[in-house]
C-alpha cells in the first residue's frame, strides 16, 4: 500500500513549475486589470466623498451655484436631471431593444429583415456618441429647444444597439431543450418565449441593460447639445433646459476655480454612488424574480 | 378547451384493421384494439439527408411500443415525427403517411400545438424548467387554460402521485426543480407530461441517465400508466424493452444507395415476445443476441 500511495505524491517536475508560472501570470493579469479600476474608484472617493458629505445632505439637495467660483453645494438639479435623462433613455431603449432582440433571435433567424436589423445595430454601436448628439441636435433640439428629453433620445439611440446585442446573446444561450419541453406540452411559440425563454434569460438581460444604463448615465458628449445648462431644479422631461451630473462634472472640472473643481469631484462621486445603487437594486430585484434558477 | 371535449375533433377509429405481422398470429391483441398511429412509407429528412425511410407500422392503444436498434438508426428521429417536434428544427421534414386516429398528422388543417397537447414527450435528458416543482407540473395545464388554483393544485398532486414522486416532494413543491436528483427530475418530467392528460406519451430513452432502482421505478410507472395512456418508448436497453413493452420495432441503419449515407430502416415489428424469442429476420436475431457487427 505504501508504494501505491507514495506514487500518488506529486513529483517536482516541469509540469508543476509551469503550472506555478501560469498561475503567477494570471494573478498578475488580474492585478493589472484591477489596478486602474481601484485607482479610479479611490481617487473619486477620496476627493469626492468629503465634498459630497460636507454638511449632509446639502450637496445632494441644494441647487447649483449660478456663479461657479463660489464655494459650496450642491448638485440637486443635476441628480434629478440625470434621473430624467437616463430614465427616459432607458424607458425608450430597453423595451424596444428587448423586443428587437426577441424578433432577431426567435423569429428573424437568417431572414433578410433580420440580417438588415442586425447589421444596422452593429453599425449603430460604432457611431461616436458626439455624432449621435449632433444628430439629435439637428433633428430635435433645433425644433423643440433644450430639454431632458432631447438628451434621453440621444442616449436611447446609443443604448439601443447595446441592449439588442446583449439581449440577443442571452436569448441564444437559453438551451433548446427548454424550448422543446415547452413545445411538447402544447405551448405556442409566443407562450414559450414569454413563460420559458425570457425568465431563463432574465438575469443576463438585466445585466446587459444595466451595463448600457450605467454607460449612458456617464455620457456627456451627446448631452452637450441637447440638454442645455440649467442650475435650478427642472423636474420636467420635455420643457426647458436641464442638466445632468455628467454635464456638471465636465463643466466644473474644466473651470479654473477650485470651488468648481471640488464640486466636479463631488458630482463624480455622486454619479458613481448612484450607478452602484441602481445596479444593486436591480440585481436584488432580478434575484428575487428568478430565484428559481 | 377542457380535457373533456379535447378529443372531439379527432375521431377515434374504432374498427382497426388487423395488425398481426404477416400472419404471425397475435394472441395478445384483440382484433378491435384501436390503432393510434398508422404509418406507411414514412421518411424523415434533415435537409437533404434522409435519416429514416420506409417505415410502416401501427401503434396500438393502451400498449407500450418499444423502438430499439443501434445508435444512429433514427429512433429519436422517428419518435419526434409522432408529435411534430421536427417542426421546430429548420430543414427537418417528414414525408409519407402518418395518421393519428385516421387523421393525417401533417395535414394542412392540423395544428402542431394541438397535436403536442395530445401527444406528450419525455426526453432523453431530464429537462425540467428552471422553476419550482409546482410550476413545472402546472405549466402544461396553465398553457391549456386552467387558471383555477384549486384545480391546479389537484392536477399537480394527481400527476406527481401518478409519477410516484408525490411523497418525496410534497413538502417542497415551492423549491426549484433543478435541486432534485436526476431520477427525480425525470419523474418530474413524466408528471409534467401526464398533467396535460395526453393520449399518447412518447419517451426517448427515459432511463438512460438513471440507476437501476430509479429505472425499475419508471418501468413500474409505465406499466401503471399503460391503462390510461398509449406509450411509445425508445430504449437501448433490450431487457427493458422485453420487460415493459407489448410490441417491439427493431430498426437498423443501412447504406442508402440514393445518397451513400446510412439511413434507418424498420427491420421488424411484432409482439415483443416474438421479437425476443423467435424473430423472423436474421438482423433482428443478431442484434438481440449481441452478434451485431
Ligand atoms: N437535428 C439533426 N440534424 C441533422 N441530422 C440529424 C439531426 N438529428 C439527428 N440527425 C441524424 O439522423 C440520424 C439518426 O439520428 P437519431 O438521433 O434519430 O438516432 P438514434 O437512433 O436516436 O440514435 P441514438 O440511439 O444514439 O440516440 C443520425 O445519423 C444523426 O446524425
Ligand atoms: Mg436517440
Coordinates of C-alpha atoms and ligand atoms in Angstrom, one line a residue:
Chain A
X1 CA 0.0 0.0 0.0
X2 CA 2.7 2.5 0.9
X3 CA 4.3 2.2 -2.5
X4 CA 1.0 2.9 -4.2
X5 CA 0.3 5.9 -2.0
X6 CA 3.7 7.4 -2.5
X7 CA 3.3 7.0 -6.2
X8 CA 0.4 9.5 -5.9
X9 CA 2.6 12.2 -4.4
X10 CA 3.3 15.0 -6.9
X11 CA 6.9 14.9 -8.1
X12 CA 8.7 18.1 -8.7
X13 CA 8.6 18.4 -12.4
X14 CA 8.5 20.9 -15.3
X15 CA 4.7 20.4 -15.3
X16 CA 4.2 21.8 -11.8
X17 CA 6.7 24.5 -12.4
X18 CA 4.8 25.6 -15.5
X19 CA 1.6 25.5 -13.5
X20 CA 3.1 27.8 -10.9
X21 CA 4.3 30.2 -13.6
X22 CA 1.0 30.3 -15.3
X23 CA -0.8 30.9 -12.0
X24 CA 1.5 33.7 -11.3
X25 CA 1.0 35.3 -14.7
X26 CA -2.8 35.0 -14.2
X27 CA -2.7 36.7 -10.9
X28 CA -0.5 39.4 -12.4
X29 CA -3.0 39.9 -15.2
X30 CA -5.9 40.2 -12.8
X31 CA -3.9 42.8 -10.8
X32 CA -3.1 44.8 -13.9
X33 CA -6.8 44.9 -14.8
X34 CA -7.9 45.7 -11.3
X35 CA -5.3 48.4 -10.6
X36 CA -6.8 51.2 -12.8
X37 CA -10.3 50.3 -11.6
X38 CA -9.3 50.6 -7.9
X39 CA -7.2 53.7 -8.6
X40 CA -10.2 55.5 -10.3
X41 CA -12.6 54.5 -7.5
X42 CA -10.1 55.5 -4.9
X43 CA -9.5 59.0 -6.5
X44 CA -13.2 59.6 -6.8
X45 CA -14.0 58.5 -3.3
X46 CA -11.0 60.3 -1.7
X47 CA -11.6 63.6 -3.3
X48 CA -15.4 63.4 -3.9
X49 CA -16.8 61.9 -0.7
X50 CA -15.7 64.7 1.6
X51 CA -17.3 67.2 -0.8
X52 CA -20.5 65.3 -1.2
X53 CA -20.9 64.6 2.5
X54 CA -19.9 68.0 3.8
X55 CA -23.0 69.3 5.7
X56 CA -25.0 66.4 4.5
X57 CA -27.4 66.3 2.7
X58 CA -26.9 69.8 1.3
X59 CA -24.8 68.7 -1.6
X60 CA -27.5 66.3 -2.8
X61 CA -30.4 68.7 -2.4
X62 CA -29.2 72.3 -3.0
X63 CA -29.3 74.0 -6.3
X64 CA -26.1 74.5 -8.3
X65 CA -24.5 77.9 -7.6
X66 CA -25.0 80.2 -10.6
X67 CA -21.6 81.7 -10.1
X68 CA -19.3 78.8 -10.2
X69 CA -16.4 80.5 -8.4
X70 CA -18.4 80.5 -5.2
X71 CA -17.7 77.6 -2.9
X72 CA -20.5 75.3 -1.5
X73 CA -23.1 72.9 -2.6
X74 CA -24.8 71.4 -4.5
X75 CA -25.8 69.1 -7.2
X76 CA -29.6 68.5 -6.6
X77 CA -30.8 69.6 -10.0
X78 CA -28.1 67.5 -11.7
X79 CA -29.2 64.4 -9.8
X80 CA -32.8 65.0 -10.9
X81 CA -31.7 65.7 -14.5
X82 CA -29.6 62.5 -14.6
X83 CA -32.6 60.5 -13.5
X84 CA -34.8 62.2 -16.1
X85 CA -32.3 61.8 -19.0
X86 CA -31.1 58.3 -18.2
X87 CA -34.5 57.1 -17.0
X88 CA -36.1 58.5 -20.2
X89 CA -33.5 56.8 -22.3
X90 CA -34.0 53.5 -20.5
X91 CA -37.7 53.6 -21.0
X92 CA -37.2 54.3 -24.7
X93 CA -34.4 51.9 -25.5
X94 CA -34.9 48.9 -23.2
X95 CA -38.4 47.7 -24.2
X96 CA -37.6 48.4 -27.8
X97 CA -34.3 46.7 -27.7
X98 CA -35.6 43.6 -25.9
X99 CA -38.5 43.3 -28.4
X100 CA -36.0 43.8 -31.2
X101 CA -33.7 41.0 -29.8
X102 CA -36.7 38.7 -29.4
X103 CA -37.6 39.3 -33.1
X104 CA -34.0 38.7 -34.2
X105 CA -33.4 35.5 -32.2
X106 CA -36.8 33.9 -32.1
X107 CA -38.4 34.9 -35.4
X108 CA -35.9 36.6 -37.7
X109 CA -33.3 33.9 -37.9
X110 CA -31.4 34.5 -41.2
X111 CA -34.2 36.3 -42.9
X112 CA -33.3 39.5 -44.9
X113 CA -35.0 41.9 -42.5
X114 CA -33.3 40.2 -39.5
X115 CA -29.9 40.4 -41.2
X116 CA -30.5 44.1 -42.1
X117 CA -31.5 44.9 -38.5
X118 CA -28.5 43.1 -37.1
X119 CA -26.2 45.0 -39.5
X120 CA -27.7 48.3 -38.6
X121 CA -27.4 47.6 -34.9
X122 CA -23.7 46.8 -35.4
X123 CA -23.2 50.0 -37.3
X124 CA -25.0 52.0 -34.7
X125 CA -22.7 50.6 -32.0
X126 CA -19.8 52.2 -33.9
X127 CA -21.4 55.7 -34.1
X128 CA -19.4 58.1 -31.9
X129 CA -21.6 59.5 -29.2
X130 CA -20.9 63.1 -30.1
X131 CA -22.2 62.4 -33.6
X132 CA -25.4 61.0 -32.1
X133 CA -25.7 64.2 -30.0
X134 CA -25.2 66.3 -33.1
X135 CA -27.9 64.3 -34.9
X136 CA -30.4 64.8 -32.1
X137 CA -29.4 68.5 -32.0
X138 CA -30.4 68.8 -35.7
X139 CA -33.5 66.6 -35.6
X140 CA -34.9 67.6 -32.2
X141 CA -33.2 70.4 -30.3
X142 CA -33.3 72.9 -33.2
X143 CA -37.0 72.4 -33.5
X144 CA -38.1 71.9 -29.8
X145 CA -35.4 73.5 -27.8
X146 CA -33.3 72.3 -24.9
X147 CA -34.9 69.6 -22.8
X148 CA -34.1 66.4 -20.8
X149 CA -36.0 64.5 -23.4
X150 CA -33.5 65.5 -26.2
X151 CA -30.8 64.0 -24.1
X152 CA -32.8 60.9 -23.5
X153 CA -33.3 60.5 -27.2
X154 CA -29.6 60.7 -27.8
X155 CA -28.7 58.3 -25.0
X156 CA -31.5 55.9 -26.1
X157 CA -30.0 55.8 -29.6
X158 CA -26.7 54.9 -28.1
X159 CA -28.1 52.3 -25.7
X160 CA -30.4 50.6 -28.2
X161 CA -27.8 48.6 -30.2
X162 CA -26.1 47.5 -26.9
X163 CA -29.4 46.3 -25.5
X164 CA -30.3 44.5 -28.7
X165 CA -26.9 42.8 -28.9
X166 CA -26.6 41.7 -25.3
X167 CA -30.2 40.5 -25.1
X168 CA -30.0 38.5 -28.3
X169 CA -26.8 36.9 -26.9
X170 CA -28.7 35.9 -23.8
X171 CA -31.7 34.5 -25.6
X172 CA -29.4 32.5 -27.8
X173 CA -27.9 30.9 -24.6
X174 CA -31.2 29.6 -23.5
X175 CA -30.9 25.8 -24.1
X176 CA -33.1 24.4 -26.8
X177 CA -34.2 21.6 -24.6
X178 CA -36.2 24.0 -22.5
X179 CA -38.0 25.3 -25.6
X180 CA -38.6 21.8 -26.7
X181 CA -40.0 20.8 -23.3
X182 CA -42.4 23.7 -23.6
X183 CA -43.5 22.9 -27.1
X184 CA -44.0 19.2 -26.2
X185 CA -46.6 20.4 -23.6
X186 CA -48.6 22.1 -26.3
X187 CA -47.4 25.6 -25.7
X188 CA -47.3 28.0 -28.6
X189 CA -44.2 29.8 -29.6
X190 CA -45.2 33.1 -28.1
X191 CA -46.2 31.4 -24.8
X192 CA -42.8 29.6 -24.8
X193 CA -41.0 32.8 -25.3
X194 CA -42.9 34.7 -22.6
X195 CA -43.1 31.9 -20.0
X196 CA -39.8 30.0 -20.5
X197 CA -37.2 31.8 -22.7
X198 CA -37.5 35.3 -21.2
X199 CA -37.4 34.2 -17.5
X200 CA -34.5 31.9 -18.2
X201 CA -32.6 34.7 -19.9
X202 CA -33.7 37.4 -17.5
X203 CA -30.6 37.7 -15.3
X204 CA -28.4 38.1 -18.3
X205 CA -30.7 40.5 -20.0
X206 CA -30.8 42.6 -16.9
X207 CA -27.0 42.6 -16.6
X208 CA -26.7 43.8 -20.2
X209 CA -29.3 46.5 -19.8
X210 CA -27.7 47.7 -16.5
X211 CA -24.4 48.0 -18.3
X212 CA -26.0 50.0 -21.0
X213 CA -27.7 52.2 -18.4
X214 CA -24.6 52.7 -16.4
X215 CA -22.6 53.7 -19.5
X216 CA -25.4 56.0 -20.6
X217 CA -25.6 57.7 -17.2
X218 CA -22.0 58.8 -17.6
X219 CA -22.3 60.0 -21.2
X220 CA -21.6 63.7 -21.7
X221 CA -20.9 64.5 -25.3
X222 CA -24.4 63.7 -26.6
X223 CA -26.0 65.8 -23.9
X224 CA -23.9 68.9 -24.5
X225 CA -26.1 69.9 -27.5
X226 CA -29.4 68.6 -26.3
X227 CA -29.9 69.3 -22.6
X228 CA -28.6 72.8 -22.1
X229 CA -27.1 74.1 -18.8
X230 CA -29.7 74.7 -16.1
X231 CA -28.6 75.4 -12.5
X232 CA -32.1 75.3 -10.9
X233 CA -34.4 72.3 -10.5
X234 CA -36.3 71.4 -13.6
X235 CA -38.5 68.4 -13.0
X236 CA -40.0 68.5 -16.5
X237 CA -38.9 65.9 -19.0
X238 CA -40.0 67.9 -22.0
X239 CA -39.7 71.6 -21.2
X240 CA -36.7 73.9 -20.8
X241 CA -33.0 73.4 -20.4
X242 CA -31.9 70.8 -17.8
X243 CA -28.6 69.5 -16.5
X244 CA -27.0 66.2 -15.5
X245 CA -24.2 65.0 -13.3
X246 CA -22.0 64.2 -16.3
X247 CA -22.5 67.7 -17.7
X248 CA -21.8 69.3 -14.3
X249 CA -18.6 67.2 -14.0
X250 CA -17.5 68.4 -17.4
X251 CA -18.4 72.0 -16.8
X252 CA -17.0 72.3 -13.3
X253 CA -13.8 70.2 -13.9
X254 CA -12.8 72.4 -16.8
X255 CA -13.3 75.5 -14.7
X256 CA -10.3 77.3 -13.3
X257 CA -11.9 77.8 -9.9
X258 CA -11.0 75.4 -7.0
X259 CA -14.6 75.6 -5.7
X260 CA -15.9 74.4 -9.0
X261 CA -13.4 71.6 -9.3
X262 CA -14.4 70.4 -5.8
X263 CA -18.0 70.3 -7.0
X264 CA -16.9 68.3 -10.0
X265 CA -15.3 65.7 -7.7
X266 CA -18.5 65.7 -5.6
X267 CA -20.6 65.2 -8.7
X268 CA -18.3 62.3 -9.9
X269 CA -18.7 60.7 -6.5
X270 CA -22.4 61.1 -6.6
X271 CA -22.6 59.6 -10.1
X272 CA -20.6 56.5 -9.1
X273 CA -22.7 56.1 -6.0
X274 CA -26.0 56.4 -7.9
X275 CA -24.8 53.9 -10.5
X276 CA -23.8 51.5 -7.8
X277 CA -27.2 51.9 -6.0
X278 CA -29.2 51.4 -9.2
X279 CA -27.2 48.3 -10.1
X280 CA -27.5 46.9 -6.6
X281 CA -31.3 47.4 -6.5
X282 CA -31.8 45.9 -10.0
X283 CA -29.7 42.9 -9.0
X284 CA -31.7 42.3 -5.9
X285 CA -35.0 42.6 -7.8
X286 CA -33.9 40.2 -10.5
X287 CA -32.6 37.7 -8.0
X288 CA -36.0 37.8 -6.3
X289 CA -37.8 37.2 -9.6
X290 CA -35.6 34.5 -10.9
X291 CA -34.8 32.7 -7.7
X292 CA -35.9 29.5 -9.3
X293 CA -32.8 29.2 -11.3
Chain B
X1 CA -60.6 23.9 -24.1
X2 CA -61.2 21.4 -21.4
X3 CA -60.0 17.9 -21.0
X4 CA -63.4 16.5 -21.8
X5 CA -64.0 17.9 -25.2
X6 CA -60.4 18.0 -26.3
X7 CA -60.5 14.8 -28.4
X8 CA -63.7 15.7 -30.2
X9 CA -62.2 16.9 -33.4
X10 CA -60.1 13.8 -33.9
X11 CA -62.5 10.9 -34.4
X12 CA -61.4 7.7 -32.7
X13 CA -61.1 5.0 -35.2
X14 CA -62.7 2.0 -33.5
X15 CA -62.7 -0.6 -36.2
X16 CA -58.9 -1.0 -36.6
X17 CA -57.6 -3.2 -39.3
X18 CA -55.8 -6.4 -38.3
X19 CA -52.3 -5.7 -37.3
X20 CA -50.6 -9.1 -36.9
X21 CA -47.2 -9.4 -38.6
X22 CA -47.6 -11.3 -41.8
X23 CA -49.9 -13.9 -40.3
X24 CA -47.7 -14.3 -37.3
X25 CA -50.8 -14.6 -35.3
X26 CA -51.2 -12.1 -32.4
X27 CA -52.7 -13.8 -29.4
X28 CA -52.2 -10.7 -27.1
X29 CA -54.1 -8.3 -29.3
X30 CA -57.8 -8.3 -29.7
X31 CA -58.8 -7.8 -33.3
X32 CA -60.5 -4.5 -32.5
X33 CA -57.7 -2.8 -30.5
X34 CA -57.8 0.8 -31.8
X35 CA -54.9 1.9 -33.8
X36 CA -53.4 5.2 -32.5
X37 CA -50.7 5.7 -35.1
X38 CA -50.8 4.3 -38.6
X39 CA -47.6 4.8 -40.6
X40 CA -47.0 4.0 -44.2
X41 CA -43.7 4.7 -46.0
X42 CA -42.7 7.4 -43.5
X43 CA -39.4 9.0 -44.1
X44 CA -37.7 11.9 -42.2
X45 CA -35.2 14.2 -43.7
X46 CA -32.8 16.7 -42.2
X47 CA -32.3 18.9 -45.2
X48 CA -31.1 16.6 -48.0
X49 CA -30.1 13.8 -45.6
X50 CA -32.7 11.1 -45.2
X51 CA -32.4 9.8 -41.6
X52 CA -35.1 7.1 -41.8
X53 CA -37.1 5.8 -44.6
X54 CA -39.9 3.4 -45.5
X55 CA -41.3 3.0 -42.0
X56 CA -44.7 1.2 -41.9
X57 CA -46.2 0.3 -38.5
X58 CA -49.3 0.6 -36.4
X59 CA -49.1 1.7 -32.8
X60 CA -52.0 0.3 -30.7
X61 CA -53.9 2.0 -28.0
X62 CA -53.0 1.3 -24.3
X63 CA -50.0 -0.6 -25.3
X64 CA -46.3 0.0 -24.8
X65 CA -44.5 0.0 -28.1
X66 CA -40.7 -0.1 -27.9
X67 CA -38.3 1.2 -30.6
X68 CA -34.9 -0.5 -30.4
X69 CA -31.9 -0.6 -32.7
X70 CA -28.3 0.5 -32.9
X71 CA -27.2 4.1 -32.3
X72 CA -27.9 6.4 -35.2
X73 CA -30.6 4.3 -36.8
X74 CA -33.2 7.1 -36.4
X75 CA -35.2 6.1 -33.3
X76 CA -35.3 9.5 -31.9
X77 CA -35.9 10.9 -35.3
X78 CA -38.9 8.8 -35.8
X79 CA -40.2 9.4 -32.3
X80 CA -40.1 13.1 -32.9
X81 CA -42.2 12.7 -36.0
X82 CA -45.1 11.4 -33.9
X83 CA -45.7 14.7 -32.2
X84 CA -44.4 17.1 -34.9
X85 CA -41.3 18.1 -32.9
X86 CA -39.5 18.3 -36.2
X87 CA -41.4 21.4 -37.0
X88 CA -39.1 23.4 -34.7
X89 CA -35.9 22.1 -36.4
X90 CA -35.1 24.2 -39.5
X91 CA -34.8 22.0 -42.6
X92 CA -36.3 18.9 -41.0
X93 CA -39.4 17.4 -42.7
X94 CA -41.5 14.3 -42.7
X95 CA -42.9 12.5 -45.7
X96 CA -45.2 9.6 -46.2
X97 CA -48.4 8.8 -44.4
X98 CA -48.5 9.3 -40.7
X99 CA -52.1 9.1 -39.4
X100 CA -53.3 9.6 -35.8
X101 CA -56.7 8.1 -35.4
X102 CA -57.2 8.2 -39.1
X103 CA -56.2 11.9 -39.4
X104 CA -53.1 12.9 -41.3
X105 CA -50.9 14.4 -38.6
X106 CA -49.2 16.6 -41.2
X107 CA -52.4 17.7 -42.9
X108 CA -52.7 21.4 -43.7
X109 CA -55.5 21.9 -41.1
X110 CA -53.7 20.2 -38.3
X111 CA -52.1 22.5 -35.6
X112 CA -48.8 21.3 -34.2
X113 CA -49.7 22.7 -30.8
X114 CA -52.9 20.7 -30.6
X115 CA -51.0 17.6 -31.7
X116 CA -48.5 18.1 -29.0
X117 CA -51.2 18.6 -26.4
X118 CA -52.5 15.1 -27.1
X119 CA -49.2 13.5 -27.8
X120 CA -46.7 14.3 -25.0
X121 CA -43.0 13.7 -24.9
X122 CA -40.4 12.8 -22.3
X123 CA -36.9 13.5 -23.4
X124 CA -33.7 11.5 -23.0
X125 CA -32.1 14.0 -20.7
X126 CA -34.3 15.3 -17.9
X127 CA -35.2 18.8 -18.8
X128 CA -37.2 20.5 -16.0
X129 CA -37.8 24.2 -16.4
X130 CA -35.8 26.4 -14.0
X131 CA -38.9 26.9 -12.0
X132 CA -40.4 25.4 -8.9
X133 CA -41.6 21.8 -8.8
X134 CA -45.2 23.0 -8.7
X135 CA -44.8 25.4 -11.6
X136 CA -43.2 22.7 -13.7
X137 CA -46.2 20.4 -13.4
X138 CA -48.7 23.2 -13.6
X139 CA -47.1 24.7 -16.7
X140 CA -48.9 22.4 -19.2
X141 CA -52.4 22.8 -17.6
X142 CA -51.8 26.6 -17.4
X143 CA -50.9 26.7 -21.1
X144 CA -54.1 24.9 -21.8
X145 CA -56.2 27.3 -19.9
X146 CA -56.6 26.0 -16.4
X147 CA -56.3 29.1 -14.1
X148 CA -58.2 28.0 -11.0
X149 CA -55.8 27.4 -8.2
X150 CA -57.7 24.6 -6.5
X151 CA -58.0 22.8 -9.8
X152 CA -54.3 23.3 -10.5
X153 CA -53.4 22.0 -7.0
X154 CA -55.4 18.9 -7.7
X155 CA -53.8 18.3 -11.0
X156 CA -50.3 18.8 -9.6
X157 CA -50.9 16.3 -6.8
X158 CA -52.6 13.8 -9.0
X159 CA -49.8 13.9 -11.6
X160 CA -47.0 13.8 -9.0
X161 CA -48.7 10.8 -7.4
X162 CA -49.0 9.1 -10.8
X163 CA -45.3 9.6 -11.3
X164 CA -44.5 8.1 -7.9
X165 CA -43.0 11.4 -6.8
X166 CA -45.6 12.9 -4.5
X167 CA -44.3 11.6 -1.2
X168 CA -40.7 12.7 -1.9
X169 CA -41.6 16.3 -2.9
X170 CA -44.9 17.2 -1.3
X171 CA -43.2 19.3 1.4
X172 CA -41.1 21.3 -1.1
X173 CA -43.4 22.0 -4.0
X174 CA -42.2 25.6 -4.0
X175 CA -38.5 24.8 -4.3
X176 CA -36.6 24.7 -7.5
X177 CA -36.8 21.6 -9.7
X178 CA -33.1 21.9 -10.5
X179 CA -32.3 20.9 -6.9
X180 CA -33.7 17.4 -7.5
X181 CA -31.7 14.2 -8.3
X182 CA -31.6 13.1 -12.0
X183 CA -34.1 10.3 -11.3
X184 CA -36.5 12.7 -9.5
X185 CA -36.1 15.2 -12.4
X186 CA -37.0 12.5 -14.9
X187 CA -40.1 11.5 -12.9
X188 CA -41.0 15.2 -12.7
X189 CA -40.8 15.4 -16.4
X190 CA -43.1 12.4 -16.7
X191 CA -45.5 14.1 -14.2
X192 CA -45.3 17.3 -16.2
X193 CA -46.2 15.4 -19.3
X194 CA -49.2 13.5 -17.9
X195 CA -50.5 16.6 -16.2
X196 CA -52.0 17.7 -19.6
X197 CA -53.8 14.4 -19.9
X198 CA -52.3 13.4 -23.3
X199 CA -53.5 10.3 -25.0
X200 CA -50.0 9.2 -26.0
X201 CA -46.7 9.6 -24.1
X202 CA -43.6 9.4 -26.2
X203 CA -40.4 8.5 -24.2
X204 CA -36.9 8.9 -25.6
X205 CA -34.6 6.7 -23.5
X206 CA -36.2 7.9 -20.3
X207 CA -33.9 5.8 -18.1
X208 CA -30.6 6.3 -19.8
X209 CA -29.3 8.6 -17.1
X210 CA -30.8 6.7 -14.2
X211 CA -29.6 4.0 -11.8
X212 CA -31.3 0.5 -11.7
X213 CA -33.6 1.4 -8.8
X214 CA -34.9 4.6 -10.5
X215 CA -35.1 2.7 -13.7
X216 CA -37.2 0.0 -12.1
X217 CA -39.5 2.7 -10.7
X218 CA -40.0 4.2 -14.1
X219 CA -40.7 0.9 -15.6
X220 CA -43.2 0.1 -13.0
X221 CA -44.7 3.6 -13.6
X222 CA -45.0 2.8 -17.3
X223 CA -46.9 -0.4 -16.6
X224 CA -49.3 1.6 -14.4
X225 CA -49.7 4.4 -16.9
X226 CA -50.5 1.9 -19.7
X227 CA -54.1 1.7 -18.7
X228 CA -54.5 5.5 -19.2
X229 CA -52.1 6.2 -21.9
X230 CA -50.5 4.8 -25.1
X231 CA -46.8 4.7 -24.7
X232 CA -44.0 4.7 -27.3
X233 CA -40.6 4.2 -25.8
X234 CA -37.1 4.4 -27.4
X235 CA -34.6 2.3 -25.5
X236 CA -31.1 0.9 -25.8
X237 CA -31.8 -1.5 -23.0
X238 CA -33.1 -4.7 -24.6
X239 CA -34.0 -6.2 -21.2
X240 CA -36.1 -3.1 -20.6
X241 CA -37.9 -3.5 -24.0
X242 CA -38.5 -7.1 -23.2
X243 CA -39.7 -6.3 -19.7
X244 CA -42.1 -3.5 -20.3
X245 CA -43.2 -3.5 -23.9
X246 CA -46.1 -5.2 -25.7
X247 CA -44.7 -4.7 -29.2
X248 CA -41.2 -4.0 -30.4
X249 CA -39.9 -2.4 -33.5
X250 CA -36.4 -3.2 -34.5
X251 CA -34.6 -0.6 -36.6
X252 CA -31.2 -0.6 -38.2
X253 CA -29.1 1.7 -40.4
X254 CA -28.2 0.7 -43.9
X255 CA -26.3 2.3 -46.6
X256 CA -28.7 4.3 -48.7
X257 CA -27.9 3.8 -52.4
X258 CA -29.6 7.1 -53.2
X259 CA -27.0 9.3 -51.4
X260 CA -24.4 7.0 -50.0
X261 CA -25.3 7.7 -46.4
X262 CA -26.6 5.5 -43.7
X263 CA -30.4 5.6 -43.4
X264 CA -32.5 4.0 -40.7
X265 CA -35.0 1.3 -41.8
X266 CA -37.6 -0.7 -39.9
X267 CA -36.5 -4.3 -40.0
X268 CA -39.1 -6.0 -38.0
X269 CA -42.2 -5.1 -35.9
X270 CA -44.0 -7.6 -33.9
X271 CA -45.2 -8.7 -30.5
X272 CA -42.3 -8.3 -28.1
X273 CA -42.3 -11.9 -27.1
X274 CA -41.9 -13.0 -30.7
X275 CA -39.1 -10.5 -31.4
X276 CA -37.1 -11.7 -28.4
X277 CA -37.8 -15.4 -28.7
X278 CA -38.3 -16.1 -32.4
X279 CA -37.5 -13.2 -34.6
X280 CA -38.3 -13.6 -38.3
X281 CA -35.3 -11.5 -39.5
X282 CA -31.7 -12.6 -39.2
X283 CA -30.6 -9.0 -38.5
X284 CA -33.0 -8.8 -35.5
X285 CA -31.7 -12.0 -34.2
X286 CA -28.1 -10.9 -34.5
X287 CA -28.9 -7.7 -32.7
X288 CA -30.8 -9.1 -29.8
X289 CA -28.3 -11.9 -29.2
X290 CA -25.4 -9.3 -29.3
X291 CA -23.9 -10.5 -32.5
X292 CA -24.5 -7.1 -34.1
X293 CA -21.4 -6.1 -36.0
Ligands
LIG1 N1 -31.0 17.8 -35.9 C1 -30.4 17.0 -36.8 N2 -29.8 17.5 -37.9 C2 -29.2 16.7 -38.8 N3 -29.0 15.3 -38.7 C3 -29.5 14.8 -37.6 C4 -30.2 15.6 -36.6 N4 -30.6 14.8 -35.6 C5 -30.2 13.5 -35.9 N5 -29.6 13.5 -37.1 C6 -29.0 12.4 -37.8 O1 -30.0 11.4 -38.0 C7 -29.6 10.1 -37.8 C8 -30.5 9.4 -36.8 O2 -30.3 10.1 -35.6 P1 -31.2 9.7 -34.3 O3 -30.9 10.7 -33.2 O4 -32.6 9.6 -34.7 O5 -30.6 8.3 -33.9 P2 -31.0 7.4 -32.7 O6 -31.4 6.1 -33.3 O7 -31.9 8.1 -31.8 O8 -29.6 7.2 -32.0 P3 -29.2 7.1 -30.5 O9 -29.6 5.7 -30.1 O10 -27.7 7.2 -30.5 O11 -30.0 8.1 -29.8 C9 -28.1 10.2 -37.4 O12 -27.3 10.0 -38.5 C10 -28.0 11.7 -36.9 O13 -26.7 12.1 -37.2
LIG2 MG1 -31.8 8.9 -29.8

